[in-house]
Short mmCIF file of C-alpha atoms in Angstrom, two decimals:
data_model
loop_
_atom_site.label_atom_id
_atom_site.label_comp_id
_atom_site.label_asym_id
_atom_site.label_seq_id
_atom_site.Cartn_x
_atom_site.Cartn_y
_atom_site.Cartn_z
CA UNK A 1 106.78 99.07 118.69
CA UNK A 2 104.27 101.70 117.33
CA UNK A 3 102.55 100.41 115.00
CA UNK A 4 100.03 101.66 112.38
CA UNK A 5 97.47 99.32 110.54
CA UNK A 6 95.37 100.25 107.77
CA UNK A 7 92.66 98.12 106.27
CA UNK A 8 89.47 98.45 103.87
CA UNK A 9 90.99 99.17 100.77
CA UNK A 10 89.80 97.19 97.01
CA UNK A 11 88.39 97.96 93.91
CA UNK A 12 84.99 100.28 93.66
CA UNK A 13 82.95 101.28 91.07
CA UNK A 14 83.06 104.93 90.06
CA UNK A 15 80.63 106.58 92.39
CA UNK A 16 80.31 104.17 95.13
CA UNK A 17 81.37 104.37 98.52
CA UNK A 18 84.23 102.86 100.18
CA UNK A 19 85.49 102.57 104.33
CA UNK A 20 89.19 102.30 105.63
CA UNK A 21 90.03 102.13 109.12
CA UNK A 22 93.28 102.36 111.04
CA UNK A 23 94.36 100.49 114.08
CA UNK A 24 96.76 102.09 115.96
CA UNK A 25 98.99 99.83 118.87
CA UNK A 26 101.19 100.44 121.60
CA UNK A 27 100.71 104.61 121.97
CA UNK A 28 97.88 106.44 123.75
CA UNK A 29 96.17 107.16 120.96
CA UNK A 30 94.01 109.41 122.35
CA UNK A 31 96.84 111.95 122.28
CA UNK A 32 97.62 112.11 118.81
CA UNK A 33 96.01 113.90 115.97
CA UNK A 34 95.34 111.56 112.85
CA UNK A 35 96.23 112.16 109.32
CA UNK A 36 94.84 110.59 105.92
CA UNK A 37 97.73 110.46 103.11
CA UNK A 38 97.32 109.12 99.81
CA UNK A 39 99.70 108.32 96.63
CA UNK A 40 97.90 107.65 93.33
CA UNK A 41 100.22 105.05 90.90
CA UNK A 42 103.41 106.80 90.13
CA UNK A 43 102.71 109.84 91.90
CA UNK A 44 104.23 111.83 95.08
CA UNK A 45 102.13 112.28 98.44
CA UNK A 46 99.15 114.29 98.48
CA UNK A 47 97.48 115.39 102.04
CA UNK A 48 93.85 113.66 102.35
CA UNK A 49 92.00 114.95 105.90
CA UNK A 50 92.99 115.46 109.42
CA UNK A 51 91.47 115.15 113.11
CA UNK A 52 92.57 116.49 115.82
CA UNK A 53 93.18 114.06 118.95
CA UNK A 54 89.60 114.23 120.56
CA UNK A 55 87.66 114.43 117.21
CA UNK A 56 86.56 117.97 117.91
CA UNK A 57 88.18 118.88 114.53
CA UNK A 58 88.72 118.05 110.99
CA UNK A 59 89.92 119.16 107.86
CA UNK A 60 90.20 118.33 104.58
CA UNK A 61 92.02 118.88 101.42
CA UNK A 62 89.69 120.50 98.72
CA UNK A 63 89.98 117.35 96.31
CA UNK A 64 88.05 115.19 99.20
CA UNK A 65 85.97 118.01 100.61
CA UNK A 66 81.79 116.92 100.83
CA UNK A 67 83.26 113.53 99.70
CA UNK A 68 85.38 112.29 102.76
CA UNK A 69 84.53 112.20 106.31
CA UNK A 70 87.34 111.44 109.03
CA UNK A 71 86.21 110.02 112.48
CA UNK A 72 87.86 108.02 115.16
CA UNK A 73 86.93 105.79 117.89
CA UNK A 74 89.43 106.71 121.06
CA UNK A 75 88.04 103.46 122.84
CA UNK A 76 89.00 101.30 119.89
CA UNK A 77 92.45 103.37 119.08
CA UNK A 78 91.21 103.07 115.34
CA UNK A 79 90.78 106.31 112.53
CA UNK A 80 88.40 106.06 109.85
CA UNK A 81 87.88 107.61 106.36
CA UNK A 82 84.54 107.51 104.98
CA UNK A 83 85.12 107.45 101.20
CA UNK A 84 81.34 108.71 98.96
CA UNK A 85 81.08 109.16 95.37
CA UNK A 86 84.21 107.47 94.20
CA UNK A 87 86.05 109.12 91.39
CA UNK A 88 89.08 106.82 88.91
CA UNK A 89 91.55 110.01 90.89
CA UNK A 90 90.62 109.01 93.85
CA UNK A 91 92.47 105.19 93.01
CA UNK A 92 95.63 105.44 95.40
CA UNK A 93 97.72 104.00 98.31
CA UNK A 94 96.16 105.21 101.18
CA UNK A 95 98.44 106.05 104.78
CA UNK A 96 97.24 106.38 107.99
CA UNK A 97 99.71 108.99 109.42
CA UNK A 98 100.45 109.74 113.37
CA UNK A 99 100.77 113.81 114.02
CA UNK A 100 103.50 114.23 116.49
CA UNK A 101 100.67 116.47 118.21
CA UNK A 102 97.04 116.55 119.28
CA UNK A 103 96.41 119.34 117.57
CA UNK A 104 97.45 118.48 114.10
CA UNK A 105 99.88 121.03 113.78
CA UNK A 106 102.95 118.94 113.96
CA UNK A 107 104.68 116.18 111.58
CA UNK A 108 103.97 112.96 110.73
CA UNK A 109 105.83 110.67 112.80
CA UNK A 110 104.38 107.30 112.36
CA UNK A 111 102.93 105.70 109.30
CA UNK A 112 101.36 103.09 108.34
CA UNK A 113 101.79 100.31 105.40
CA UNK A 114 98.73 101.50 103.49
CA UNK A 115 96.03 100.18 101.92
CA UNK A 116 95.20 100.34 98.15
CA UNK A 117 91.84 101.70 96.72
CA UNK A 118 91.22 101.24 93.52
CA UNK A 119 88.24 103.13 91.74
CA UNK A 120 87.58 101.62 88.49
CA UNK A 121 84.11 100.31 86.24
CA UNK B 1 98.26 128.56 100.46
CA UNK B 2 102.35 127.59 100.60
CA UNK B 3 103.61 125.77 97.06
CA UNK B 4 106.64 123.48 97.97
CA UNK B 5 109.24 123.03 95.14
CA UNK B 6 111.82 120.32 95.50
CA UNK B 7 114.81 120.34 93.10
CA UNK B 8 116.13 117.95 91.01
CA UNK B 9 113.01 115.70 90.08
CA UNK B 10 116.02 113.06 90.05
CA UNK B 11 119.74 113.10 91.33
CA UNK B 12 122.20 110.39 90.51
CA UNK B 13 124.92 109.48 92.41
CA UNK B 14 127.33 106.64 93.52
CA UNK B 15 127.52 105.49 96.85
CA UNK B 16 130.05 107.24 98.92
CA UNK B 17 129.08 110.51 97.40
CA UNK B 18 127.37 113.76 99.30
CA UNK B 19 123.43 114.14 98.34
CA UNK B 20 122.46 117.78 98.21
CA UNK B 21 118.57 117.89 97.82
CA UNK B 22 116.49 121.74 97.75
CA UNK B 23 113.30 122.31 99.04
CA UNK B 24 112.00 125.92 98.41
CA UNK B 25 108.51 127.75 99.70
CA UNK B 26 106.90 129.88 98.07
CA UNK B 27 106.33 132.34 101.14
CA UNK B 28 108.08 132.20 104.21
CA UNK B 29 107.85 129.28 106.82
CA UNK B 30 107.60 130.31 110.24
CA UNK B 31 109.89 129.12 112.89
CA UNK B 32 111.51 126.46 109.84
CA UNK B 33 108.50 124.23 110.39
CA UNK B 34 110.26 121.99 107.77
CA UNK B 35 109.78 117.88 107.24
CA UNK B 36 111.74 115.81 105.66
CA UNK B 37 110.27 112.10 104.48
CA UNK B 38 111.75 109.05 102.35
CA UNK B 39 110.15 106.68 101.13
CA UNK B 40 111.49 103.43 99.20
CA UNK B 41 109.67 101.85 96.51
CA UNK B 42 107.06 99.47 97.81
CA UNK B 43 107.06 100.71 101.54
CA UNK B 44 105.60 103.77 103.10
CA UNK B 45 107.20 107.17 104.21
CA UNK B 46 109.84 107.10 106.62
CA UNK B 47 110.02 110.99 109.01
CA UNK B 48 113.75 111.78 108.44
CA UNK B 49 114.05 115.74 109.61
CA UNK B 50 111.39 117.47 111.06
CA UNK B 51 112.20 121.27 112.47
CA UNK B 52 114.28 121.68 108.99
CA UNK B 53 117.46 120.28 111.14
CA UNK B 54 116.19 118.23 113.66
CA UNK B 55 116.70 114.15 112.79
CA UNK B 56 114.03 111.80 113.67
CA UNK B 57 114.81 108.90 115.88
CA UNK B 58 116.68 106.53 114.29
CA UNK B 59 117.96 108.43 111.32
CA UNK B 60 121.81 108.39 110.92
CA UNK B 61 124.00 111.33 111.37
CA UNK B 62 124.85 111.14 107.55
CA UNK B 63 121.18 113.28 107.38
CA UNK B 64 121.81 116.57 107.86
CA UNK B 65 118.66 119.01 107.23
CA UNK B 66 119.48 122.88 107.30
CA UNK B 67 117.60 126.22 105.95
CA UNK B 68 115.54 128.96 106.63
CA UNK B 69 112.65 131.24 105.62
CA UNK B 70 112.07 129.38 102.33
CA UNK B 71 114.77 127.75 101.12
CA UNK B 72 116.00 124.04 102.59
CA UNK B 73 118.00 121.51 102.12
CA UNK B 74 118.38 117.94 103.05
CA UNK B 75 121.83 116.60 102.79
CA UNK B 76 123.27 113.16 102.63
CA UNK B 77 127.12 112.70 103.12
CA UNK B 78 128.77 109.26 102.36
CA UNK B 79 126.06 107.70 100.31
CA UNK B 80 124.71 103.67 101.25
CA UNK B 81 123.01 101.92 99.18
CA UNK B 82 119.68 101.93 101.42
CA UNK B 83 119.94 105.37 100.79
CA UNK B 84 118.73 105.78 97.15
CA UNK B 85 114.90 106.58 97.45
CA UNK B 86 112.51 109.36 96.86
CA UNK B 87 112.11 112.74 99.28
CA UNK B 88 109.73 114.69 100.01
CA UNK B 89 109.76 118.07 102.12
CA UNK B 90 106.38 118.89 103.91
CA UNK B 91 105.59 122.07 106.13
CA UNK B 92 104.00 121.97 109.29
CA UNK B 93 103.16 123.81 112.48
CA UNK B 94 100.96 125.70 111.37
CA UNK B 95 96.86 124.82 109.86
CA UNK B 96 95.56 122.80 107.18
CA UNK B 97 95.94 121.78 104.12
CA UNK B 98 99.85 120.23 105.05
CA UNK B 99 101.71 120.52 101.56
CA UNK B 100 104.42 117.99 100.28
CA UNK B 101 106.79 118.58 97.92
CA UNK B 102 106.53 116.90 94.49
CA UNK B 103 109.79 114.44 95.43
CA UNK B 104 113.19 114.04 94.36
CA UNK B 105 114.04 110.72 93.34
CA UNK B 106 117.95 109.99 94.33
CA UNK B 107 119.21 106.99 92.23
CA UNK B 108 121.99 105.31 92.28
CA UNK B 109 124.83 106.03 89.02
#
């Protein structure tokens, strides 16, 4: 089935940087806007960044804004999240999220397991 | 920018019971762009409700989503065990930054 794999999480120092990537299977992935969603310890969701289906936009939440950069690679159906100048609030589970769209503008529909980033000295 | 508030922060019931869980905006959502997500401990979100009444594929009939303008609510009749887990409401259809609710957390009596 459709099927969301994150990977590149682990422990950082403060101020470092940091790259997770999610594979996406069996949908044209090329379709689909991407979403970033993270979950510090004990917390509820909090929106990360979004592209839009071909890349040609992005967006961010203000907490990861200068920080983060989304990308993806349609030919290898995988999303990215650039992670610069790690913060300790920036330690979380990390989703990869399918928008039921191209465009963003839809809801998530397909997640992934996550992958767990962990900013610490 | 849209605040979501979910009430209660936590709801305990026994199985077999009806759920009743509030989501409220603070300004209008258009056209009841309205989520619904749970999420058990350990795993990631699961879409429930999206369209504040639609179910997502998959989901049971005991999910019933309903509401408009700015207040929603997700309800759960004839409680399983499987059910007890935290929910969030999220808006969409519409721009950047996509809000979630701060959960309710539905635990078993």
């Amino acid at each position: 089935q459709v099927q969301l794999v994150e990977s590149g999480g682990g422990v950082v120092q403060p101020g470092r940087s940091l790259r997770l990537s999610c594979a996406a299977s069996r949908f044209t992935f090329s379709h689909y806007a991407m979403h970033w969603v993270r979950q510090a310890p004990g917390k509820g969701l909090e929106w990360v960044a979004l592209i839009w289906y071909d890349g040609s936009n992005k967006y961010y939440a203000d907490s990861v804004k200068g920080r983060f950069t989304i990308s993806r690679d349609n030919s290898k159906d995988t999303v990215y999240l650039q992670m610069n100048s790690l913060r300790a609030e920036d330690t979380a589970v990390y989703y990869c999220a399918r928008d039921h769209n191209g465009d963003g503008y839809s809801y998530m529909d397909v997640w992934g397991k996550g992958t767990t980033v962990t900013v610490s000295s | 920018e849209i605040v979501l508030t979910q009430s209660p922060g936590t709801l305990s019931l026994s199985p077999g019971e009806t759920a009743t869980l509030s989501c409220r905006a603070s300004q209008s959502i258009s056209s009841n762009y309205l989520a619904w997500y749970q999420q058990k401990p350990g795993q990631a979100p699961r879409l429930l409700m999206y369209g504040a009444s639609s179910r997502a594929t998959g989901i049971p009939d005991r999910f019933s989503g309903s509401g408009s303008g700015t207040d929603f609510t997700l309800t759960i009749s004839r409680l399983e065990p499987e059910d007890f887990a935290v929910y969030y409401c999220q808006q969409h259809g519409r721009s950047p930054p996509r809000i979630f609710g701060q959960g309710t957390k539905l635990e078993i009596k």
